[in-house]
Amino acid sequence: MIPYGRQDIQPGDVAAVLDVLQSDFLTQGPVVPRFERAVADKVGTRHALAMNSATSALHVACLALGLGKDDWLWTSPITFVASANCGLYCGAKVDFVDIDPRTYNLCPRALEAKLEQAEREGRLPKVLVAVHLCGQPCDMQAIHELGQRYGFRIIEDASHAIGGQYQGEYIGNGRYSDITVFSFHPVKIITTAEGGMALTNDAQLASQMDLLRSHGITRDPEVMTRAPDGPWYYQQVALGFNYRLTELQAALGLSQLERLDAYVARRHALAERYDTLFGELPVTTPWQAPEGYSGRHLYVVRLQLDRLTVSHRQVFEALREQGIGANLHYIPVPSQPYYQPMGFQAGDFPEAERYYAEAISLPLYPTMTEAQQDEVISALTQAVRP
Ligand SMILES: *Cc1c(COP(=O)(O)O)cnc(C)c1O
């Protein structure tokens, strides 16, 4: 099976992890801060907080922004469930903004229309999670302007997008958002096995997230309610979690980070090769906005169903039968059974539904060969023209 994505582990990665394994610290040592500093410097932001997943990072990001009961979090319906679940963890309510039919990202015009209505109804969101689907950045400038006008805070879910750029700068620099989150799951662009990171330019948000990722415990006398009893002393000043990344994982991440630009460049080369090889096949290749440089986490084609005699599902099954690990990113979150009792109905997000009926993620990862890519093309050609 040619998988839709997979990690690349090199001898240098193994050596870096082994070094840490034989060192004094397996967790809470010097490597995690080194990894945080390296990512922050790479993307051009002040503070970076490593965590055990992007899901954890999204959770503490929402808490740090003050999201709570009776607040609203809005995000895209076409995302992994974690982009929305983080709102529910905080007791907030979740709603969605339909996607742009060209980029498949949350549509700023749909957002503006929904905000106008929400303002009249007194239910404006507190937090918007902008998801850079497939690594292609959202129209962050437009979203930021709306944030200024309507007073919501912005989290970029850049789980797909580390190494990508927007307006010529690395995603994660925080120019148009409060917090950016990266994922280091093995299918993503660089990996720490499990892992994630929250980045911000705001020192207060950074210290709040730092507190929350480690039990709400502080050793900083400045943050304590009274002078320390002694050198052993710490205080719990918030209800936090254990969301820490280990030293082993940070070592893997640091080593992988050296190859970030090369990985993204390789993904671009393969994606551009896909673009040209489909020829006359009845599929729509991914449109790329000129102001962005995608992380190219996923290569999604949409079937032109009106030109096909086979169904979306049949194409999928034919690909799988031929050993192609095609996938679908994503099932619209509001259609998930857990979200259904919140009142979402078919027809609420028509562009997202159309996308779901047509989309297929084809295999794309840096160690993929051109021969494997040719196999994918030939399997797809057969699948759409049986
Ligand atoms: C993978 C992913 C997440 C969750 O990442 P984890 O590190 O696995 O918790 C969140 N949002 C999006 C868009 C993702 O693709």
Short mmCIF file of C-alpha atoms in Angstrom, two decimals, residues 20 29-40 247 250 254 257:
data_model
loop_
_atom_site.label_atom_id
_atom_site.label_comp_id
_atom_site.label_asym_id
_atom_site.label_seq_id
_atom_site.Cartn_x
_atom_site.Cartn_y
_atom_site.Cartn_z
CA VAL A 20 18.84 12.02 25.06
CA GLY A 29 15.46 18.99 30.58
CA PRO A 30 17.31 21.31 28.20
CA VAL A 31 16.18 19.89 24.85
CA VAL A 32 12.52 20.95 24.95
CA PRO A 33 13.43 24.67 25.38
CA ARG A 34 16.04 24.28 22.64
CA PHE A 35 13.40 22.87 20.29
CA GLU A 36 10.98 25.65 21.22
CA ARG A 37 13.61 28.32 20.58
CA ALA A 38 14.55 26.75 17.24
CA VAL A 39 10.94 26.66 15.97
CA ALA A 40 10.25 30.19 17.25
CA GLU A 247 13.05 15.34 25.83
CA ALA A 250 12.02 17.28 21.34
CA LEU A 254 14.99 19.41 16.52
CA LEU A 257 13.46 20.72 11.84
#
